């Protein structure tokens, strides 16, 4: 069977090779389209049974064009780029690869926090992470890796996640919180790891950010959609001590950069999972999952049940 690997943002070379080896060894055939356009995607999906993507948008139009498609695996954690209802209606199984790229994202959180507390390395005197408090918003795979690394920095930790029992956080030395206002008011740093859903979209805005203590830093390696961008900008303009660092460039990035200068930083493209290791782990896992589904319906990580 044919498996399309379509990545607007390509995997590292070694990861793409490992994916190809995995697919070829299974007796399936791989098609690789890197940096492809929407038109390329619509053409390439026409004859494939399996599809591996990253943050590439897979909607009903793509599924209509993919007459043979049985399974889509998002090589990564978040699957807000895939229309799950359309997939279900088309009889297509959608899976993600949980945990495979979470260390890479968690390490970037610290890269970004150090950069911000050292004033973007501009030569002025900054501050240290040791002894500061960190609020982790969502205690999934990334949040847990963030907690693990934060301990090495000597930060005190709290987390909020309605789906995770307190005991799981406590076992990691993290104090559970049940109130989002407290997460913002009690932490020098807040790191977002919530998915983009209808409930979370636009949920982080003026009111929450204004609750942060003096010199608070908001770190977003999750999704730009969870931010109310106008509200955040208003807060950053009123509170010139606050800072925002994101791996997910906001739509109002230019305005934020003009008005807040070095208090904000955005990666030009989502970089959290862009490491050789994360690409390899997520890419090979995705290949194995597509192969297993096509072989005997293996669907452990199906997200459109
Ligand atoms: C994820 O949801 O796994 C991360 O945001 C990584 O996304 P990417 O594969 O587009 O880098």
mmCIF file of C-alpha atoms and ligand atoms in Angstrom:
data_model
loop_
_atom_site.group_PDB
_atom_site.id
_atom_site.type_symbol
_atom_site.label_atom_id
_atom_site.label_comp_id
_atom_site.label_asym_id
_atom_site.label_seq_id
_atom_site.Cartn_x
_atom_site.Cartn_y
_atom_site.Cartn_z
ATOM 1 C CA UNK A 1 0.000 0.000 0.000
ATOM 2 C CA UNK A 2 1.043 3.617 -0.478
ATOM 3 C CA UNK A 3 1.895 5.882 2.438
ATOM 4 C CA UNK A 4 2.335 9.611 1.883
ATOM 5 C CA UNK A 5 4.643 11.570 4.173
ATOM 6 C CA UNK A 6 3.633 15.191 3.643
ATOM 7 C CA UNK A 7 5.492 17.794 5.682
ATOM 8 C CA UNK A 8 5.437 21.483 4.894
ATOM 9 C CA UNK A 9 8.133 21.701 7.591
ATOM 10 C CA UNK A 10 10.460 18.787 6.721
ATOM 11 C CA UNK A 11 11.775 16.238 9.195
ATOM 12 C CA UNK A 12 15.541 16.124 9.794
ATOM 13 C CA UNK A 13 17.254 14.146 7.002
ATOM 14 C CA UNK A 14 18.082 11.133 9.200
ATOM 15 C CA UNK A 15 14.485 10.980 10.422
ATOM 16 C CA UNK A 16 13.102 11.064 6.867
ATOM 17 C CA UNK A 17 15.509 8.239 5.957
ATOM 18 C CA UNK A 18 14.457 6.165 8.979
ATOM 19 C CA UNK A 19 10.793 6.667 8.086
ATOM 20 C CA UNK A 20 11.519 5.536 4.522
ATOM 21 C CA UNK A 21 13.410 2.464 5.776
ATOM 22 C CA UNK A 22 10.577 1.553 8.143
ATOM 23 C CA UNK A 23 7.933 1.866 5.439
ATOM 24 C CA UNK A 24 9.974 0.056 2.784
ATOM 25 C CA UNK A 25 10.828 -2.795 5.180
ATOM 26 C CA UNK A 26 7.110 -3.304 5.801
ATOM 27 C CA UNK A 27 6.510 -3.900 2.100
ATOM 28 C CA UNK A 28 4.568 -0.651 1.718
ATOM 29 C CA UNK A 29 5.600 2.159 -0.609
ATOM 30 C CA UNK A 30 6.488 5.655 0.604
ATOM 31 C CA UNK A 31 5.827 8.931 -1.167
ATOM 32 C CA UNK A 32 7.651 11.893 0.364
ATOM 33 C CA UNK A 33 6.533 15.465 -0.269
ATOM 34 C CA UNK A 34 8.491 18.090 1.661
ATOM 35 C CA UNK A 35 7.733 21.813 1.675
ATOM 36 C CA UNK A 36 4.685 21.006 -0.452
ATOM 37 C CA UNK A 37 1.845 23.387 -1.262
ATOM 38 C CA UNK A 38 -1.839 22.708 -0.715
ATOM 39 C CA UNK A 39 -2.126 21.845 -4.416
ATOM 40 C CA UNK A 40 0.743 19.354 -4.022
ATOM 41 C CA UNK A 41 -1.073 17.766 -1.086
ATOM 42 C CA UNK A 42 -4.380 17.454 -2.948
ATOM 43 C CA UNK A 43 -2.570 15.771 -5.848
ATOM 44 C CA UNK A 44 -0.331 13.512 -3.738
ATOM 45 C CA UNK A 45 -3.123 12.081 -1.532
ATOM 46 C CA UNK A 46 -5.166 10.801 -4.475
ATOM 47 C CA UNK A 47 -3.842 7.234 -4.440
ATOM 48 C CA UNK A 48 -2.556 6.667 -0.886
ATOM 49 C CA UNK A 49 -3.937 4.475 1.908
ATOM 50 C CA UNK A 50 -1.881 6.069 4.703
ATOM 51 C CA UNK A 51 -0.854 9.656 5.453
ATOM 52 C CA UNK A 52 1.768 11.030 7.861
ATOM 53 C CA UNK A 53 1.780 14.760 8.590
ATOM 54 C CA UNK A 54 3.019 17.277 11.141
ATOM 55 C CA UNK A 55 1.085 20.534 11.605
ATOM 56 C CA UNK A 56 -0.213 20.345 8.031
ATOM 57 C CA UNK A 57 -3.921 21.113 7.713
ATOM 58 C CA UNK A 58 -5.920 18.031 6.792
ATOM 59 C CA UNK A 59 -9.570 18.897 6.230
ATOM 60 C CA UNK A 60 -12.573 17.476 4.376
ATOM 61 C CA UNK A 61 -11.280 18.729 1.014
ATOM 62 C CA UNK A 62 -8.090 16.679 1.438
ATOM 63 C CA UNK A 63 -10.093 13.638 2.542
ATOM 64 C CA UNK A 64 -12.456 14.001 -0.445
ATOM 65 C CA UNK A 65 -9.416 13.976 -2.726
ATOM 66 C CA UNK A 66 -7.941 10.919 -0.944
ATOM 67 C CA UNK A 67 -10.327 8.246 -2.104
ATOM 68 C CA UNK A 68 -8.275 5.320 -0.708
ATOM 69 C CA UNK A 69 -7.207 6.937 2.571
ATOM 70 C CA UNK A 70 -7.690 4.760 5.663
ATOM 71 C CA UNK A 71 -5.387 6.250 8.280
ATOM 72 C CA UNK A 72 -3.777 9.594 9.126
ATOM 73 C CA UNK A 73 -1.027 9.794 11.734
ATOM 74 C CA UNK A 74 -0.003 13.174 13.052
ATOM 75 C CA UNK A 75 3.711 12.766 13.886
ATOM 76 C CA UNK A 76 3.455 14.732 17.106
ATOM 77 C CA UNK A 77 1.095 15.538 19.922
ATOM 78 C CA UNK A 78 -1.438 18.202 18.900
ATOM 79 C CA UNK A 79 -4.005 17.219 16.271
ATOM 80 C CA UNK A 80 -5.940 20.479 16.020
ATOM 81 C CA UNK A 81 -4.774 20.627 12.377
ATOM 82 C CA UNK A 82 -6.896 17.607 11.481
ATOM 83 C CA UNK A 83 -10.668 17.771 11.045
ATOM 84 C CA UNK A 84 -11.619 14.801 13.216
ATOM 85 C CA UNK A 85 -15.341 14.931 12.439
ATOM 86 C CA UNK A 86 -14.584 14.862 8.705
ATOM 87 C CA UNK A 87 -12.184 11.955 9.221
ATOM 88 C CA UNK A 88 -14.824 9.991 11.105
ATOM 89 C CA UNK A 89 -17.374 10.763 8.394
ATOM 90 C CA UNK A 90 -14.895 9.494 5.785
ATOM 91 C CA UNK A 91 -14.188 6.323 7.826
ATOM 92 C CA UNK A 92 -10.569 7.393 8.376
ATOM 93 C CA UNK A 93 -8.699 6.592 11.596
ATOM 94 C CA UNK A 94 -6.658 9.510 13.015
ATOM 95 C CA UNK A 95 -3.829 8.912 15.497
ATOM 96 C CA UNK A 96 -1.125 11.046 17.104
ATOM 97 C CA UNK A 97 2.213 9.886 18.546
ATOM 98 C CA UNK A 98 1.999 10.943 22.203
ATOM 99 C CA UNK A 99 5.224 11.662 24.065
ATOM 100 C CA UNK A 100 7.579 11.261 21.114
ATOM 101 C CA UNK A 101 8.533 14.926 20.836
ATOM 102 C CA UNK A 102 7.722 16.159 24.342
ATOM 103 C CA UNK A 103 11.289 16.416 25.660
ATOM 104 C CA UNK A 104 12.237 18.636 22.716
ATOM 105 C CA UNK A 105 9.369 21.028 23.473
ATOM 106 C CA UNK A 106 10.181 21.028 27.199
ATOM 107 C CA UNK A 107 13.849 21.842 26.547
ATOM 108 C CA UNK A 108 12.810 24.777 24.374
ATOM 109 C CA UNK A 109 10.728 26.134 27.268
ATOM 110 C CA UNK A 110 13.947 26.508 29.259
ATOM 111 C CA UNK A 111 15.854 27.887 26.303
ATOM 112 C CA UNK A 112 13.206 30.568 26.042
ATOM 113 C CA UNK A 113 12.998 31.259 29.775
ATOM 114 C CA UNK A 114 16.761 31.662 30.096
ATOM 115 C CA UNK A 115 16.771 33.923 27.062
ATOM 116 C CA UNK A 116 14.078 36.142 28.570
ATOM 117 C CA UNK A 117 15.552 36.308 32.069
ATOM 118 C CA UNK A 118 18.926 37.286 30.519
ATOM 119 C CA UNK A 119 17.226 40.112 28.593
ATOM 120 C CA UNK A 120 17.689 38.366 25.260
ATOM 121 C CA UNK A 121 21.461 38.415 25.807
ATOM 122 C CA UNK A 122 21.641 42.177 25.252
ATOM 123 C CA UNK A 123 24.529 42.715 27.668
ATOM 124 C CA UNK A 124 22.459 44.039 30.582
ATOM 125 C CA UNK A 125 22.137 42.361 33.977
ATOM 126 C CA UNK A 126 19.286 39.860 34.051
ATOM 127 C CA UNK A 127 17.957 37.390 36.613
ATOM 128 C CA UNK A 128 18.130 33.666 37.382
ATOM 129 C CA UNK A 129 15.554 30.899 37.265
ATOM 130 C CA UNK A 130 16.746 29.411 40.567
ATOM 131 C CA UNK A 131 14.304 30.179 43.373
ATOM 132 C CA UNK A 132 11.576 31.399 40.990
ATOM 133 C CA UNK A 133 8.143 29.830 40.758
ATOM 134 C CA UNK A 134 6.872 28.108 37.635
ATOM 135 C CA UNK A 135 3.224 27.344 36.918
ATOM 136 C CA UNK A 136 2.711 24.550 34.408
ATOM 137 C CA UNK A 137 -0.631 24.804 32.607
ATOM 138 C CA UNK A 138 -1.517 21.200 31.689
ATOM 139 C CA UNK A 139 0.411 18.279 33.105
ATOM 140 C CA UNK A 140 0.627 16.007 30.066
ATOM 141 C CA UNK A 141 3.804 14.656 28.510
ATOM 142 C CA UNK A 142 5.335 18.087 27.850
ATOM 143 C CA UNK A 143 4.279 19.479 31.225
ATOM 144 C CA UNK A 144 5.877 16.530 33.020
ATOM 145 C CA UNK A 145 9.140 16.983 31.139
ATOM 146 C CA UNK A 146 9.055 20.680 32.001
ATOM 147 C CA UNK A 147 8.671 19.759 35.690
ATOM 148 C CA UNK A 148 11.597 17.322 35.497
ATOM 149 C CA UNK A 149 13.928 19.919 34.013
ATOM 150 C CA UNK A 150 12.676 22.760 36.257
ATOM 151 C CA UNK A 151 13.814 20.842 39.328
ATOM 152 C CA UNK A 152 17.388 20.987 38.041
ATOM 153 C CA UNK A 153 17.065 24.763 37.807
ATOM 154 C CA UNK A 154 15.855 24.934 41.422
ATOM 155 C CA UNK A 155 12.429 26.358 40.592
ATOM 156 C CA UNK A 156 9.345 25.774 42.750
ATOM 157 C CA UNK A 157 6.556 24.070 40.841
ATOM 158 C CA UNK A 158 2.788 24.173 40.633
ATOM 159 C CA UNK A 159 0.558 22.783 37.907
ATOM 160 C CA UNK A 160 -3.053 22.894 36.829
ATOM 161 C CA UNK A 161 -4.693 20.091 34.884
ATOM 162 C CA UNK A 162 -8.294 19.072 35.429
ATOM 163 C CA UNK A 163 -7.649 15.687 33.834
ATOM 164 C CA UNK A 164 -4.704 14.694 36.052
ATOM 165 C CA UNK A 165 -5.149 13.512 39.662
ATOM 166 C CA UNK A 166 -3.340 15.549 42.336
ATOM 167 C CA UNK A 167 -1.360 12.469 43.370
ATOM 168 C CA UNK A 168 0.308 12.280 39.932
ATOM 169 C CA UNK A 169 1.616 15.837 40.319
ATOM 170 C CA UNK A 170 2.562 15.361 43.954
ATOM 171 C CA UNK A 171 4.577 12.261 43.045
ATOM 172 C CA UNK A 172 6.649 14.548 40.778
ATOM 173 C CA UNK A 173 7.141 17.151 43.517
ATOM 174 C CA UNK A 174 4.638 19.505 41.891
ATOM 175 C CA UNK A 175 1.928 21.278 43.906
ATOM 176 C CA UNK A 176 -1.483 20.839 42.263
ATOM 177 C CA UNK A 177 -3.595 23.959 41.692
ATOM 178 C CA UNK A 178 -7.271 23.990 40.841
ATOM 179 C CA UNK A 179 -7.743 27.642 40.040
ATOM 180 C CA UNK A 180 -6.366 29.220 36.881
ATOM 181 C CA UNK A 181 -6.308 32.670 38.524
ATOM 182 C CA UNK A 182 -3.888 31.297 41.126
ATOM 183 C CA UNK A 183 -1.722 29.739 38.444
ATOM 184 C CA UNK A 184 -1.137 33.224 37.078
ATOM 185 C CA UNK A 185 -1.094 35.212 40.332
ATOM 186 C CA UNK A 186 1.269 32.867 42.185
ATOM 187 C CA UNK A 187 3.939 32.220 39.574
ATOM 188 C CA UNK A 188 6.868 34.218 38.214
ATOM 189 C CA UNK A 189 6.728 32.078 35.086
ATOM 190 C CA UNK A 190 3.683 30.414 33.535
ATOM 191 C CA UNK A 191 4.274 27.824 30.808
ATOM 192 C CA UNK A 192 1.331 26.859 28.597
ATOM 193 C CA UNK A 193 0.846 23.259 27.503
ATOM 194 C CA UNK A 194 -2.887 23.184 26.887
ATOM 195 C CA UNK A 195 -4.184 21.946 23.536
ATOM 196 C CA UNK A 196 -6.140 24.265 21.226
ATOM 197 C CA UNK A 197 -9.767 23.231 21.660
ATOM 198 C CA UNK A 198 -13.054 25.107 21.515
ATOM 199 C CA UNK A 199 -12.780 25.553 25.302
ATOM 200 C CA UNK A 200 -9.186 26.793 25.412
ATOM 201 C CA UNK A 201 -9.081 29.010 22.305
ATOM 202 C CA UNK A 202 -8.641 32.663 23.314
ATOM 203 C CA UNK A 203 -8.710 31.655 26.988
ATOM 204 C CA UNK A 204 -5.440 33.367 28.002
ATOM 205 C CA UNK A 205 -5.913 37.115 27.830
ATOM 206 C CA UNK A 206 -5.867 40.427 29.633
ATOM 207 C CA UNK A 207 -7.451 39.398 32.946
ATOM 208 C CA UNK A 208 -5.205 36.394 33.573
ATOM 209 C CA UNK A 209 -1.983 37.997 32.408
ATOM 210 C CA UNK A 210 -2.612 41.097 34.540
ATOM 211 C CA UNK A 211 -2.691 38.809 37.597
ATOM 212 C CA UNK A 212 0.969 37.868 37.152
ATOM 213 C CA UNK A 213 3.443 39.085 39.766
ATOM 214 C CA UNK A 214 5.998 41.801 38.974
ATOM 215 C CA UNK A 215 8.366 40.782 36.163
ATOM 216 C CA UNK A 216 6.160 37.809 35.241
ATOM 217 C CA UNK A 217 6.964 35.859 32.090
ATOM 218 C CA UNK A 218 4.381 33.977 30.028
ATOM 219 C CA UNK A 219 5.833 31.149 27.935
ATOM 220 C CA UNK A 220 3.795 29.667 25.109
ATOM 221 C CA UNK A 221 5.071 26.582 23.335
ATOM 222 C CA UNK A 222 1.518 25.296 22.912
ATOM 223 C CA UNK A 223 -0.651 26.972 20.260
ATOM 224 C CA UNK A 224 -1.116 30.626 19.329
ATOM 225 C CA UNK A 225 -4.890 30.063 19.276
ATOM 226 C CA UNK A 226 -5.084 29.683 23.076
ATOM 227 C CA UNK A 227 -4.117 33.349 23.426
ATOM 228 C CA UNK A 228 -6.486 36.306 23.203
ATOM 229 C CA UNK A 229 -3.848 38.320 21.370
ATOM 230 C CA UNK A 230 -5.493 41.743 21.684
ATOM 231 C CA UNK A 231 -5.966 41.173 25.420
ATOM 232 C CA UNK A 232 -2.384 40.036 25.878
ATOM 233 C CA UNK A 233 -1.050 43.080 24.028
ATOM 234 C CA UNK A 234 -3.191 45.388 26.166
ATOM 235 C CA UNK A 235 -1.774 43.760 29.311
ATOM 236 C CA UNK A 236 1.806 44.028 28.024
ATOM 237 C CA UNK A 237 1.280 47.707 27.225
ATOM 238 C CA UNK A 238 -0.142 48.480 30.669
ATOM 239 C CA UNK A 239 2.358 46.343 32.579
ATOM 240 C CA UNK A 240 5.780 47.130 31.176
ATOM 241 C CA UNK A 241 7.374 44.645 33.583
ATOM 242 C CA UNK A 242 5.670 41.652 31.935
ATOM 243 C CA UNK A 243 7.168 39.552 29.147
ATOM 244 C CA UNK A 244 5.831 37.089 26.596
ATOM 245 C CA UNK A 245 7.863 34.471 24.761
ATOM 246 C CA UNK A 246 6.302 32.124 22.248
ATOM 247 C CA UNK A 247 7.221 29.348 19.870
ATOM 248 C CA UNK A 248 4.049 30.177 18.039
ATOM 249 C CA UNK A 249 4.206 33.587 16.387
ATOM 250 C CA UNK A 250 1.021 35.525 17.133
ATOM 251 C CA UNK A 251 -1.009 37.112 14.341
ATOM 252 C CA UNK A 252 -0.226 40.518 15.868
ATOM 253 C CA UNK A 253 3.519 39.731 16.199
ATOM 254 C CA UNK A 254 4.615 42.889 14.358
ATOM 255 C CA UNK A 255 2.509 45.151 16.588
ATOM 256 C CA UNK A 256 3.692 43.324 19.718
ATOM 257 C CA UNK A 257 7.326 43.639 18.654
ATOM 258 C CA UNK A 258 6.899 47.343 17.862
ATOM 259 C CA UNK A 259 5.152 48.135 21.133
ATOM 260 C CA UNK A 260 6.974 45.764 23.514
ATOM 261 C CA UNK A 261 10.440 45.487 21.914
ATOM 262 C CA UNK A 262 12.711 43.105 23.867
ATOM 263 C CA UNK A 263 9.897 42.089 26.249
ATOM 264 C CA UNK A 264 8.603 39.724 23.573
ATOM 265 C CA UNK A 265 10.226 37.058 21.433
ATOM 266 C CA UNK A 266 8.744 34.759 18.798
ATOM 267 C CA UNK A 267 10.325 31.973 16.787
ATOM 268 C CA UNK A 268 9.829 32.511 13.047
ATOM 269 C CA UNK A 269 8.403 28.993 12.665
ATOM 270 C CA UNK A 270 7.253 26.481 15.296
ATOM 271 C CA UNK A 271 10.532 25.045 16.619
ATOM 272 C CA UNK A 272 9.513 23.087 19.727
ATOM 273 C CA UNK A 273 9.640 19.658 18.129
ATOM 274 C CA UNK A 274 12.229 20.602 15.539
ATOM 275 C CA UNK A 275 15.133 18.466 16.789
ATOM 276 C CA UNK A 276 16.800 15.465 15.193
ATOM 277 C CA UNK A 277 15.672 13.294 18.102
ATOM 278 C CA UNK A 278 12.047 14.430 18.160
ATOM 279 C CA UNK A 279 11.776 14.158 14.363
ATOM 280 C CA UNK A 280 13.217 10.650 14.491
ATOM 281 C CA UNK A 281 11.071 9.456 17.388
ATOM 282 C CA UNK A 282 7.783 10.965 16.175
ATOM 283 C CA UNK A 283 8.426 10.166 12.516
ATOM 284 C CA UNK A 284 9.337 6.511 13.034
ATOM 285 C CA UNK A 285 6.487 6.045 15.539
ATOM 286 C CA UNK A 286 4.094 7.530 12.982
ATOM 287 C CA UNK A 287 5.396 5.179 10.292
ATOM 288 C CA UNK A 288 5.045 2.155 12.586
ATOM 289 C CA UNK A 289 1.524 3.192 13.558
ATOM 290 C CA UNK A 290 0.367 3.670 9.946
ATOM 291 C CA UNK A 291 1.858 0.301 8.994
ATOM 292 C CA UNK A 292 0.246 -1.462 11.977
ATOM 293 C CA UNK A 293 -3.133 0.090 11.226
ATOM 294 C CA UNK A 294 -2.996 -0.895 7.555
ATOM 295 C CA UNK A 295 -1.851 -4.414 8.506
ATOM 296 C CA UNK A 296 -4.329 -5.312 11.214
ATOM 297 C CA UNK A 297 -6.246 -2.246 12.371
ATOM 298 C CA UNK A 298 -3.940 -1.386 15.318
ATOM 299 C CA UNK A 299 -5.342 1.886 16.677
ATOM 300 C CA UNK A 300 -4.022 2.411 20.212
ATOM 301 C CA UNK A 301 -3.627 6.173 19.774
ATOM 302 C CA UNK A 302 -6.774 6.839 17.755
ATOM 303 C CA UNK A 303 -8.133 10.293 18.598
ATOM 304 C CA UNK A 304 -11.384 10.256 16.582
ATOM 305 C CA UNK A 305 -13.107 7.359 18.325
HETATM 306 C C1 LIG B 1 3.094 18.933 18.400
HETATM 307 O O1 LIG B 1 1.893 19.184 18.536
HETATM 308 O O2 LIG B 1 3.535 17.777 18.396
HETATM 309 C C2 LIG B 1 4.075 20.061 18.280
HETATM 310 O O3 LIG B 1 3.434 21.287 18.254
HETATM 311 C C3 LIG B 1 5.025 19.911 17.107
HETATM 312 O O4 LIG B 1 4.485 20.332 15.887
HETATM 313 P P1 LIG B 1 5.335 20.200 14.538
HETATM 314 O O5 LIG B 1 5.404 18.762 14.165
HETATM 315 O O6 LIG B 1 4.580 21.011 13.526
HETATM 316 O O7 LIG B 1 6.689 20.764 14.776
#
